[in-house]
GROMACS .gro file of C-alpha atoms in nm:
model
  381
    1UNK     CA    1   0.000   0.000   0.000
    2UNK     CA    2   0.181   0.366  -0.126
    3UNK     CA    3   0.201   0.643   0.133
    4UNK     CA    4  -0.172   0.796   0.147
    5UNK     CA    5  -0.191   1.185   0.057
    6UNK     CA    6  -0.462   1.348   0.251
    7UNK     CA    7  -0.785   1.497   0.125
    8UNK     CA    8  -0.702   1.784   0.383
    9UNK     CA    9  -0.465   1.852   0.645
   10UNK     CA   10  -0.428   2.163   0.909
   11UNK     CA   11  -0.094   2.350   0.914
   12UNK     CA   12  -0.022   2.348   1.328
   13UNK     CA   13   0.278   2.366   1.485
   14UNK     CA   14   0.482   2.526   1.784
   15UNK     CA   15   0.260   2.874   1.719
   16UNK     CA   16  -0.038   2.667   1.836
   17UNK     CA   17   0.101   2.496   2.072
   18UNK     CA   18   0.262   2.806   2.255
   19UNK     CA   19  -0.081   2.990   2.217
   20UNK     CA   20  -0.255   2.736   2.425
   21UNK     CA   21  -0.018   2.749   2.681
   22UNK     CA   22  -0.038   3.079   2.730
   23UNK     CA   23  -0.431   3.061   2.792
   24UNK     CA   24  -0.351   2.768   3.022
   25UNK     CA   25  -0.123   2.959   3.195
   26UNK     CA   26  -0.414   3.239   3.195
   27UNK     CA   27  -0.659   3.005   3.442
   28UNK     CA   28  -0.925   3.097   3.228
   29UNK     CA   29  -1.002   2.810   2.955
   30UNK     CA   30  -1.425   2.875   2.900
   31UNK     CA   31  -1.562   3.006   2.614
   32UNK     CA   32  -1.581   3.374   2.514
   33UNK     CA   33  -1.299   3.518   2.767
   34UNK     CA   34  -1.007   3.725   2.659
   35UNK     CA   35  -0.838   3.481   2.374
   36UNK     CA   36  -1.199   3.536   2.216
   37UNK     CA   37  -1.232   3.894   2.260
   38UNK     CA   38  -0.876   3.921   2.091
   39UNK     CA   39  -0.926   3.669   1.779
   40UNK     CA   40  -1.282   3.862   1.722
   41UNK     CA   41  -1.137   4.260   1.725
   42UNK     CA   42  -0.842   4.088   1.486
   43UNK     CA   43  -1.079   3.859   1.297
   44UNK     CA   44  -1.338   4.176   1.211
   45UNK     CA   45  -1.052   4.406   1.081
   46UNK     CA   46  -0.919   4.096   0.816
   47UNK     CA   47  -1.255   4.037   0.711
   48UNK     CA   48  -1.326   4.418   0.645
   49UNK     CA   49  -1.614   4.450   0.902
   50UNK     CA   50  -1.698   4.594   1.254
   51UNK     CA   51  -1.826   4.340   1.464
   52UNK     CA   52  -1.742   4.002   1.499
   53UNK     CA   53  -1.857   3.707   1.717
   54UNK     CA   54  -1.692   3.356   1.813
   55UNK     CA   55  -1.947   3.071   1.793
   56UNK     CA   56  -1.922   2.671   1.901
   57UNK     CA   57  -1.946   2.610   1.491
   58UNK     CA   58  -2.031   2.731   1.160
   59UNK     CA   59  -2.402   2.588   1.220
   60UNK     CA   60  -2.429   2.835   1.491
   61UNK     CA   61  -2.341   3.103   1.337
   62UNK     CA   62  -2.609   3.020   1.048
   63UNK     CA   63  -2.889   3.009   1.346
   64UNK     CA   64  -2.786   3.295   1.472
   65UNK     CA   65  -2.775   3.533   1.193
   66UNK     CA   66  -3.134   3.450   1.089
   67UNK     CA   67  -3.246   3.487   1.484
   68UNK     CA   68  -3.102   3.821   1.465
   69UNK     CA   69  -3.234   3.875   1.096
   70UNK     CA   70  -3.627   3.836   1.252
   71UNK     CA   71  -3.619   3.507   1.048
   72UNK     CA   72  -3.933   3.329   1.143
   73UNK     CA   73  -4.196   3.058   1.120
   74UNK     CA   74  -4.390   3.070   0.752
   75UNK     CA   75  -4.076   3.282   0.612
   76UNK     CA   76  -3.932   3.140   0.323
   77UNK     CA   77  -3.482   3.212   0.237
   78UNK     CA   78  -3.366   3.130  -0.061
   79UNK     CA   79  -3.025   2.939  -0.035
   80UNK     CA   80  -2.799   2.856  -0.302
   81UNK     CA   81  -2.875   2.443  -0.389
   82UNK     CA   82  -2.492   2.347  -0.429
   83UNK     CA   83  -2.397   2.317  -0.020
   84UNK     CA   84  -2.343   2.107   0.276
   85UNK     CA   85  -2.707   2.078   0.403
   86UNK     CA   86  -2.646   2.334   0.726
   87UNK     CA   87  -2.715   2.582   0.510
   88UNK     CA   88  -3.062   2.478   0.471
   89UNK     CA   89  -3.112   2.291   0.829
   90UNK     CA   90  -3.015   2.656   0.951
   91UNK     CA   91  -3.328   2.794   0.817
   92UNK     CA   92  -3.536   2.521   0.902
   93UNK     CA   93  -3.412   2.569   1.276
   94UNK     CA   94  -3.583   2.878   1.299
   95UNK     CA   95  -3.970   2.724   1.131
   96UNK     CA   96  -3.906   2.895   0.812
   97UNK     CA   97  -3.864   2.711   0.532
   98UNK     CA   98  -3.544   2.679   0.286
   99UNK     CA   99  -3.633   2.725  -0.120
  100UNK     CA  100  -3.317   2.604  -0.309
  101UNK     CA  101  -3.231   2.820  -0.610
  102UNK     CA  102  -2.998   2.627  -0.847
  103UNK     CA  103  -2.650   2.731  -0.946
  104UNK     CA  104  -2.438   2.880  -1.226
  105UNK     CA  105  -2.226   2.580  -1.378
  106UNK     CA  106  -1.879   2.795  -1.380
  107UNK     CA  107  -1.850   2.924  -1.027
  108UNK     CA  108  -2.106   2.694  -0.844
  109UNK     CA  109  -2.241   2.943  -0.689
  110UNK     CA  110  -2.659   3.021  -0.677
  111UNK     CA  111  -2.755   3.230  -0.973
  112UNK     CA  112  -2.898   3.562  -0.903
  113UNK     CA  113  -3.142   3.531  -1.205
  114UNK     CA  114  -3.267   3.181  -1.034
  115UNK     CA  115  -3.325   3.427  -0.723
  116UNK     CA  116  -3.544   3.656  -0.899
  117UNK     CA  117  -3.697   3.421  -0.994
  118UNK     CA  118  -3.822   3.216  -0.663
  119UNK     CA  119  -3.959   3.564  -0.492
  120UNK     CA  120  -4.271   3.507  -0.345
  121UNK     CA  121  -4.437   3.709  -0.059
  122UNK     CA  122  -4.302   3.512   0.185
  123UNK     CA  123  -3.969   3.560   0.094
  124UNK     CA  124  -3.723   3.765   0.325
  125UNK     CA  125  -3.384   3.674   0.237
  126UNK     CA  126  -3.097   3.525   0.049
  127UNK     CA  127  -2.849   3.300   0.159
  128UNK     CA  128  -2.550   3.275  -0.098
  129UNK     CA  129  -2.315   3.050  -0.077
  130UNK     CA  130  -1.922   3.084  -0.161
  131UNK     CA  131  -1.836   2.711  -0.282
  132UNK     CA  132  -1.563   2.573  -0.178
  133UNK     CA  133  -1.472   2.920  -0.126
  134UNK     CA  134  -1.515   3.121  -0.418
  135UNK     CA  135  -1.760   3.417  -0.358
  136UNK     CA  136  -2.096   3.408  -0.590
  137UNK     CA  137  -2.194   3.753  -0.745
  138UNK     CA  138  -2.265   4.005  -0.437
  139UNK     CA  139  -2.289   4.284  -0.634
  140UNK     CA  140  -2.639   4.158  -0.869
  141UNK     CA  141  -2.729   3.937  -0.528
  142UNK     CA  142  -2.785   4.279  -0.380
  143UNK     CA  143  -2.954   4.455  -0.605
  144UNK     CA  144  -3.175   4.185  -0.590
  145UNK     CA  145  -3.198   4.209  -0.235
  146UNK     CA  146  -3.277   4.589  -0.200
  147UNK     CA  147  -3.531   4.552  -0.476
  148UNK     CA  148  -3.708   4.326  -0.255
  149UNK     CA  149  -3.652   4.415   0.046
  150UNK     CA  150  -3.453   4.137   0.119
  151UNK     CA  151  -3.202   4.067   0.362
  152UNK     CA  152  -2.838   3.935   0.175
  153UNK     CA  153  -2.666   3.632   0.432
  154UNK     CA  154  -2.316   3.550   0.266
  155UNK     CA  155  -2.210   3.191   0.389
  156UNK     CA  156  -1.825   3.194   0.387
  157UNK     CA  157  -1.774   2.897   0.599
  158UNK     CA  158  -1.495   2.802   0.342
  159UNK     CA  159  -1.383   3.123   0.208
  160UNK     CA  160  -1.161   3.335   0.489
  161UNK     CA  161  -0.890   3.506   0.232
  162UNK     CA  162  -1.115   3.504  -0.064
  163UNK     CA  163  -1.235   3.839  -0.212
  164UNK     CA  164  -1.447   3.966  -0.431
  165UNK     CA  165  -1.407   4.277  -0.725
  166UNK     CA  166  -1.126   4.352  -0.406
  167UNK     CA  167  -1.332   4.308  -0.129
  168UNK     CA  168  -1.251   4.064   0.145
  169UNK     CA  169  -1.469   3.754   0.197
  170UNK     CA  170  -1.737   3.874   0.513
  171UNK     CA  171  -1.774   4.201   0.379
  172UNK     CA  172  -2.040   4.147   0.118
  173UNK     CA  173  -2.345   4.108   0.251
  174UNK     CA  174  -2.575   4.236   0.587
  175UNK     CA  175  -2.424   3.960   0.782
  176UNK     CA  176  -2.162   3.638   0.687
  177UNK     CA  177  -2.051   3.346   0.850
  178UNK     CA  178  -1.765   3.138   0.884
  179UNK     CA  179  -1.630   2.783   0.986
  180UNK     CA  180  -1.310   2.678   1.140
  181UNK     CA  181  -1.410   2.288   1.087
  182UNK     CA  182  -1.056   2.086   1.023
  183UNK     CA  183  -1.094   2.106   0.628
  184UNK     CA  184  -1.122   2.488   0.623
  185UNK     CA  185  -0.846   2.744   0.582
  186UNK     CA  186  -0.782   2.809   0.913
  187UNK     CA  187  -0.920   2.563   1.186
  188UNK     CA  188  -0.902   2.488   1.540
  189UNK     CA  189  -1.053   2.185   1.488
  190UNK     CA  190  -1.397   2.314   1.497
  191UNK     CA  191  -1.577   2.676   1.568
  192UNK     CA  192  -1.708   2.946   1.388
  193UNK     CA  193  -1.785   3.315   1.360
  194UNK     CA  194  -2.017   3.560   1.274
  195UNK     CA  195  -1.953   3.906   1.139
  196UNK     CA  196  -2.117   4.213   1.005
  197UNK     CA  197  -2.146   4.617   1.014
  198UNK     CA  198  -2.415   4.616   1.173
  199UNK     CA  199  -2.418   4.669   1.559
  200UNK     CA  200  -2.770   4.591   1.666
  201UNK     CA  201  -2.701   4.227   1.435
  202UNK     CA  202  -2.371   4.182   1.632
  203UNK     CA  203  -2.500   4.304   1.968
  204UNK     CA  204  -2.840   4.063   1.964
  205UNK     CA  205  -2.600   3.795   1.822
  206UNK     CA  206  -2.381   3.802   2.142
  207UNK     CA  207  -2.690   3.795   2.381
  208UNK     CA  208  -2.844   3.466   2.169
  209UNK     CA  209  -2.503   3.311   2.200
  210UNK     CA  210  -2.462   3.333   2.584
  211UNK     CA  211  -2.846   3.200   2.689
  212UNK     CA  212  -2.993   3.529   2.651
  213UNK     CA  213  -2.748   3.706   2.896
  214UNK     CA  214  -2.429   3.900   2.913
  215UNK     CA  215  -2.098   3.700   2.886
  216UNK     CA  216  -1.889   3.649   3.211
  217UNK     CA  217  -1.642   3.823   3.084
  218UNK     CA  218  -1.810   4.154   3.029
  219UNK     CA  219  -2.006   4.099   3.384
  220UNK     CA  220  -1.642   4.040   3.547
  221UNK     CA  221  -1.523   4.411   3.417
  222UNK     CA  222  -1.840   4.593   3.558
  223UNK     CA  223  -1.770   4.726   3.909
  224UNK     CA  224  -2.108   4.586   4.107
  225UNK     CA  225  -2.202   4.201   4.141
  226UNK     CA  226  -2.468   4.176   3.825
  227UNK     CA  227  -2.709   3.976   3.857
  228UNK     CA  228  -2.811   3.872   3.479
  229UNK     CA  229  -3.195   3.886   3.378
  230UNK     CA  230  -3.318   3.627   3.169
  231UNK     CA  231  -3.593   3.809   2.914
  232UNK     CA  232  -3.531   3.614   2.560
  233UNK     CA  233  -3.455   3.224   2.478
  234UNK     CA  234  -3.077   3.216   2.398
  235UNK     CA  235  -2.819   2.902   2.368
  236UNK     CA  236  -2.508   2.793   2.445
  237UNK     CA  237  -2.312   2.861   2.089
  238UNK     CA  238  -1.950   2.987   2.251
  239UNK     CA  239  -1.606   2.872   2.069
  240UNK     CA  240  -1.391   2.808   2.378
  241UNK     CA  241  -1.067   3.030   2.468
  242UNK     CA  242  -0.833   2.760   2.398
  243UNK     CA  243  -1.009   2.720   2.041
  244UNK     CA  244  -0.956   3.127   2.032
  245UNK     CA  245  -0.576   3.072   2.057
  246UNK     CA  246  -0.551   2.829   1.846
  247UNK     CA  247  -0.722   3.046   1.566
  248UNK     CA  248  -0.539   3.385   1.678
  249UNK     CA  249  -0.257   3.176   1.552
  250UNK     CA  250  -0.435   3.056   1.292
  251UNK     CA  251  -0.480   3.367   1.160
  252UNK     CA  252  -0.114   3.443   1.135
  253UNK     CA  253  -0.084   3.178   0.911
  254UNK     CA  254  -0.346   3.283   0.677
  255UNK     CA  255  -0.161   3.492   0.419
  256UNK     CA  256   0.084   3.210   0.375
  257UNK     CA  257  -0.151   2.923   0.382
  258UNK     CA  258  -0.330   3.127   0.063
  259UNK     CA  259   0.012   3.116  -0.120
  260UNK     CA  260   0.083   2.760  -0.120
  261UNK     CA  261  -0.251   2.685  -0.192
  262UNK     CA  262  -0.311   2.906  -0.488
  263UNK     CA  263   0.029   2.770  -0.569
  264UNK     CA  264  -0.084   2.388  -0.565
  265UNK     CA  265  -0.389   2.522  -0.786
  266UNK     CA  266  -0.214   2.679  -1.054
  267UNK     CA  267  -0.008   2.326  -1.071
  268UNK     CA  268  -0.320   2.141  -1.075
  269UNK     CA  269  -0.471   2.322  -1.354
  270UNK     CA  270  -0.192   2.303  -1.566
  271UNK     CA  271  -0.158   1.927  -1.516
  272UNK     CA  272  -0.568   1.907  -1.629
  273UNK     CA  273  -0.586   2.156  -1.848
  274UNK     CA  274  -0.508   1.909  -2.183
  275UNK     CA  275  -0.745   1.626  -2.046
  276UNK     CA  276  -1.036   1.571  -2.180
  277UNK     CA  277  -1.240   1.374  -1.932
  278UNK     CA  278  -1.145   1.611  -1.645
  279UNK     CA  279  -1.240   1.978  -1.624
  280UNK     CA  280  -1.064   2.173  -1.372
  281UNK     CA  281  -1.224   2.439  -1.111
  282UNK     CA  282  -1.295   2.796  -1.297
  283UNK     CA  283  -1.168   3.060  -1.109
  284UNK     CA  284  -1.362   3.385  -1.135
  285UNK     CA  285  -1.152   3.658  -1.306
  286UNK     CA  286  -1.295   3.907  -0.993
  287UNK     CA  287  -1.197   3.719  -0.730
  288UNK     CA  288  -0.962   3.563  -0.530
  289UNK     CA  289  -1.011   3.228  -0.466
  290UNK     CA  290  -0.880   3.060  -0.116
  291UNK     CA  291  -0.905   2.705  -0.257
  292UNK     CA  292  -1.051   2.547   0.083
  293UNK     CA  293  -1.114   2.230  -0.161
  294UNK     CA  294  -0.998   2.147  -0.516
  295UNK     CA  295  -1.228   2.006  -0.718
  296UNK     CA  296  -1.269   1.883  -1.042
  297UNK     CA  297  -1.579   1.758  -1.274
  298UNK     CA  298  -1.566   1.432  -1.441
  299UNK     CA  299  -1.689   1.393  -1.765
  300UNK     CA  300  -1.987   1.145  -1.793
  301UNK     CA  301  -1.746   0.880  -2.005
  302UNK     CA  302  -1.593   0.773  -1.669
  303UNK     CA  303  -1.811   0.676  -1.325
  304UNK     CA  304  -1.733   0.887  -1.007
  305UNK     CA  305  -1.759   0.653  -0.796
  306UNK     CA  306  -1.515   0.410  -0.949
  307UNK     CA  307  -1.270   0.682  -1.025
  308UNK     CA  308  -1.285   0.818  -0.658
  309UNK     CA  309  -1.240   0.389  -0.506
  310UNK     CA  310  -0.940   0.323  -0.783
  311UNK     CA  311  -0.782   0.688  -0.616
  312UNK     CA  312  -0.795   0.588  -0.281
  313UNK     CA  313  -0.649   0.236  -0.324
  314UNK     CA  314  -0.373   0.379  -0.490
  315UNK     CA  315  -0.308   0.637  -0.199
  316UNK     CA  316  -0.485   0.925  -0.292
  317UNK     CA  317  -0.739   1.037  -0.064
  318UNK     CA  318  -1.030   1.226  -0.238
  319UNK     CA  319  -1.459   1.249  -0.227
  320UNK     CA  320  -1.713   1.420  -0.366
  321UNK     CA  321  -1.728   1.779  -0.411
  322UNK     CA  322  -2.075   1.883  -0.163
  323UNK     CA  323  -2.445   1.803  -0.185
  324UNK     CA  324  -2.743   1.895  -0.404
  325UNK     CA  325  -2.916   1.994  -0.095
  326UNK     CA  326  -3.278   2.000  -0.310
  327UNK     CA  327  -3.221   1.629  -0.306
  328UNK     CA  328  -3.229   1.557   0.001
  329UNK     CA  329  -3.554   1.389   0.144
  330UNK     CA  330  -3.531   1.656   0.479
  331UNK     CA  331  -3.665   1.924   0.264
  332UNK     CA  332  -3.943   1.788   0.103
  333UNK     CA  333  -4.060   1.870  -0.266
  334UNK     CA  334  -3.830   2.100  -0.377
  335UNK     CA  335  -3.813   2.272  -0.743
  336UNK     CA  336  -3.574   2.121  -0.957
  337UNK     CA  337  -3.184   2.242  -0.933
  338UNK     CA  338  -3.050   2.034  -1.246
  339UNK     CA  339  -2.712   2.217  -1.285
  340UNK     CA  340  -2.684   2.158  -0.883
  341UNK     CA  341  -2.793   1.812  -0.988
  342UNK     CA  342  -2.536   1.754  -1.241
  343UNK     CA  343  -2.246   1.918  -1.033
  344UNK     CA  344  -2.339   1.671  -0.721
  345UNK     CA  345  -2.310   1.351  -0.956
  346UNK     CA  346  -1.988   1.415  -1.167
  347UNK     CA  347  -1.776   1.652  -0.877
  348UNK     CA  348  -1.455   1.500  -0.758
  349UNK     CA  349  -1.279   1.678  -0.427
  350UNK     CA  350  -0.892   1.565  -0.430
  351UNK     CA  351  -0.617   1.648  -0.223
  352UNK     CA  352  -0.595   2.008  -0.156
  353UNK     CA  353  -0.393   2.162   0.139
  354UNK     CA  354  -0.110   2.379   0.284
  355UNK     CA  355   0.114   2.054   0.377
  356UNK     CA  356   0.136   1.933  -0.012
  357UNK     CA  357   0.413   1.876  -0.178
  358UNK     CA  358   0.529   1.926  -0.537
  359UNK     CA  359   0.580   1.573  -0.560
  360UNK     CA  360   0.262   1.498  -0.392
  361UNK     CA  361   0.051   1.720  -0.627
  362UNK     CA  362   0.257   1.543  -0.927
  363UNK     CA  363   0.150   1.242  -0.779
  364UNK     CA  364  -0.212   1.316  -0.727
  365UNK     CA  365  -0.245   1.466  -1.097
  366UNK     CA  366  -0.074   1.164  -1.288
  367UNK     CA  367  -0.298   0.908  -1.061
  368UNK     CA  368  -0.579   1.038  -1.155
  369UNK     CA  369  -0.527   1.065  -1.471
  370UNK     CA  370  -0.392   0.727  -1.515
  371UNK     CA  371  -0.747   0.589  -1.319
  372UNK     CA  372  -0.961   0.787  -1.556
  373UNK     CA  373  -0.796   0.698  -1.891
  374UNK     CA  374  -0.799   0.321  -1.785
  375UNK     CA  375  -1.184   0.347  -1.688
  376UNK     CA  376  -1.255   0.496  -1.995
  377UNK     CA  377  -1.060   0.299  -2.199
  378UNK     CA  378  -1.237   0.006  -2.013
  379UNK     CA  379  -1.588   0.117  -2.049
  380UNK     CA  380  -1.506   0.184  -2.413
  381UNK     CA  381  -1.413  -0.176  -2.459
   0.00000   0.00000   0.00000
C-alpha cells in the first residue's frame, strides 16, 4: 500500500502549541474570555467588518444570523442548492422554510437570475453561498436584495482570504458566516464566527449566544455584582478560549496558507488543463479564490464513484465535491436544481492543502489521470 496523501490537512505547529499554553497559563479556559475577545477585534478588521462574534461552529453562526435577521416561522430564504445541508437545516431551525435556487455551472455558486426568480411574498432573504470558497456575485445578489426588500446572508464557511471585485470575503453582505471545521483554511478543529457592520445584528447575536445574557467576561469588568436577567430564549453557541488561541494563531498563518494553496492550484490546472475527461475548477476573473477544496468535474465517459475507489487504493485520498441539498428527502418537494444536480453527480474533491508537496501534487495529478484513462478505456471496450 503507497504512502496515502490526505484529502485535507491543518498547518499546526509550535505557534499553536505556545498559544494554548499561554491561555492555560491564563486560568481561564471557558468560552468567550479574553483569547476570544482578541481573535474577534483581529478577525473583524481581516474580514473588512466591525463586529465580529466567536461561535461553538459554523451551524451556529447560520442560526444565529437569521435569529437576529427576525427570520421566522412561515418565512421562506432562498439558499444557493450546491452546499453542505447546514445551510438549509439553519433555516429550518428557525420554522421557516429553505427554497433552493440552483446554481451557475462555472463558479457553483446560486444564480442571481434563479433568485429573482423564486420571490414570493413570503420571501425575506438570500443565503448565498461561496463554494468551496469562491464568492458568488454580491454585487447583482444585492440589487436583488434591495429591490425586494430582502435581507443578503453570505455563507463563507470556506472562504476566509477570498475576495471579491477587491473586497474581502465577510464584507459582502448584511451579515456572513464562517467555519473553522478541520478542512477549512484556518481551523481549530472546529468553531465558527459571525460578522457584520451592523451593531444591533452583532450586539443581539452576542446575547443569543450566551443564553440570553451577558458573557462572564463583560459581567467580570463591571464594578457591582450583576445579577443577569433572563428576558429572551438564547443558547449555548460559545467557541472556547483555547479554540480562540488556536485560531489567533491561525490567523497568522493565513496569508501564507493562501500562497501555497493558490500555488498547488495553478499546478493542478496546468496538469488538467489538456485532459479531456477532467475539467478543472474555474476561477472567477474578480476574485480571489482561497481554494478550501480542489475540485474537479468528471466527464460522464468515466463513473465517479469508481474513479474516486481506484484513487484511494492507490493512496490518494479524495470524495465528492458537496451536496445537491434540493435532493435531500429533509426538505421535502423541492423545485428542480438540475445544474446543482449535475455538479453533485460528476464533482470530484482531491487532495488540496497547505502541507502538499510538489511531488505529492505530481503524484495526485498523474494518478488520476492514469485511473480515468484506464476506466474509460475500459468502459469503451
Amino acid at each position: 500500500m503507497p504512502d496515502v496523501i490526505a484529502l485535507g490537512q491543518p498547518t499546526v505547529g509550535e505557534p499553536e502549541l505556545a498559544a494554548i499554553a499561554e491561555v492555560f497559563a491564563s486560568g481561564w479556559l471557558a468560552g468567550s474570555g479574553p483569547a476570544c475577545k482578541k481573535f474577534e477585534e483581529r478577525f473583524a478588521a481581516a474580514m473588512g467588518v466591525q463586529h465580529a462574534l466567536t461561535t461553538s461552529n459554523c451551524g451556529s453562526a447560520l442560526h444565529l444570523a437569521l435569529l437576529t435577521l427576525g427570520v421566522k416561522p412561515g418565512d421562506e430564504v432562498i439558499v444557493g442548492d450546491y452546499t453542505f445541508p447546514a445551510t438549509g437545516h439553519s433555516v429550518m431551525w428557525t420554522g421557516a422554510r429553505p427554497v433552493f435556487a440552483d446554481v451557475r455551472p462555472d463558479t457553483w455558486t446560486i444564480d442571481p437570475a434563479v433568485v429573482e426568480s423564486l420571490i414570493t411574498p413570503r420571501t425575506v432573504g438570500i443565503i448565498a453561498v461561496d463554494v468551496c470558497g469562491q464568492p458568488a456575485d454580491y454585487d447583482e445578489l444585492r440589487a436583488i436584495a434591495d429591490k425586494h426588500g430582502l435581507f443578503l446572508m453570505e455563507d463563507a464557511a470556506c472562504s476566509a482570504g477570498a475576495t471579491y471585485k477587491g473586497r474581502p470575503a465577510g464584507s459582502l453582505a448584511d451579515v456572513a458566516v464562517f467555519s473553522f471545521h478541520g478542512r477549512k483554511g484556518i481551523t481549530a478543529g472546529e468553531g465558527g464566527a459571525l460578522v457584520t457592520d451592523r451593531a444591533d445584528l452583532a450586539a443581539h447575536a452576542r446575547k443569543l449566544h450566551t443564553y440570553g445574557v451577558e458573557g462572564a467576561l463583560t459581567r467580570a469588568e463591571l464594578s457591582k455584582l450583576p445579577i443577569p436577567v433572563f428576558d429572551e430564549l438564547g443558547y449555548n453557541y460559545r467557541l472556547s478560549d483555547v479554540q480562540a488561541a488556536i485560531m489567533l494563531a491561525q490567523l497568522d498563518r493565513l496569508p501564507d496558507l493562501l500562497a501555497v494553496k493558490r500555488r498547488v492550484a495553478a499546478r493542478y490546472g496546468e496538469l488538467f488543463k489538456e485532459h479531456e475527461l477532467i475539467t478543472a475548477p474555474f476561477e472567477a476573473p474578480d476574485r480571489e479564490h482561497p481554494w478550501q477544496a480542489y475540485v474537479v468535474t468528471l466527464d460522464r465517459a468515466v463513473n465517479r464513484g469508481e474513479v474516486a475507489m481506484a484513487l484511494r487504493e492507490r493512496g490518494v485520498q479524495c470524495t465528492f465535491g458537496t451536496y445537491a441539498s434540493h435532493l435531500q428527502p429533509l426538505y421535502g418537494e423541492t423545485s428542480p436544481c438540475p445544474v446543482s444536480a449535475d455538479l453533485f453527480e460528476r464533482h470530484l474533491a482531491i487532495p488540496m492543502h497547505a502541507n502538499l508537496t510538489d511531488a505529492q501534487v505530481e503524484t495526485v495529478a498523474a494518478t488520476l489521470i492514469q485511473v480515468v484513462d484506464e476506466l474509460a478505456t475500459g468502459r469503451a471496450n
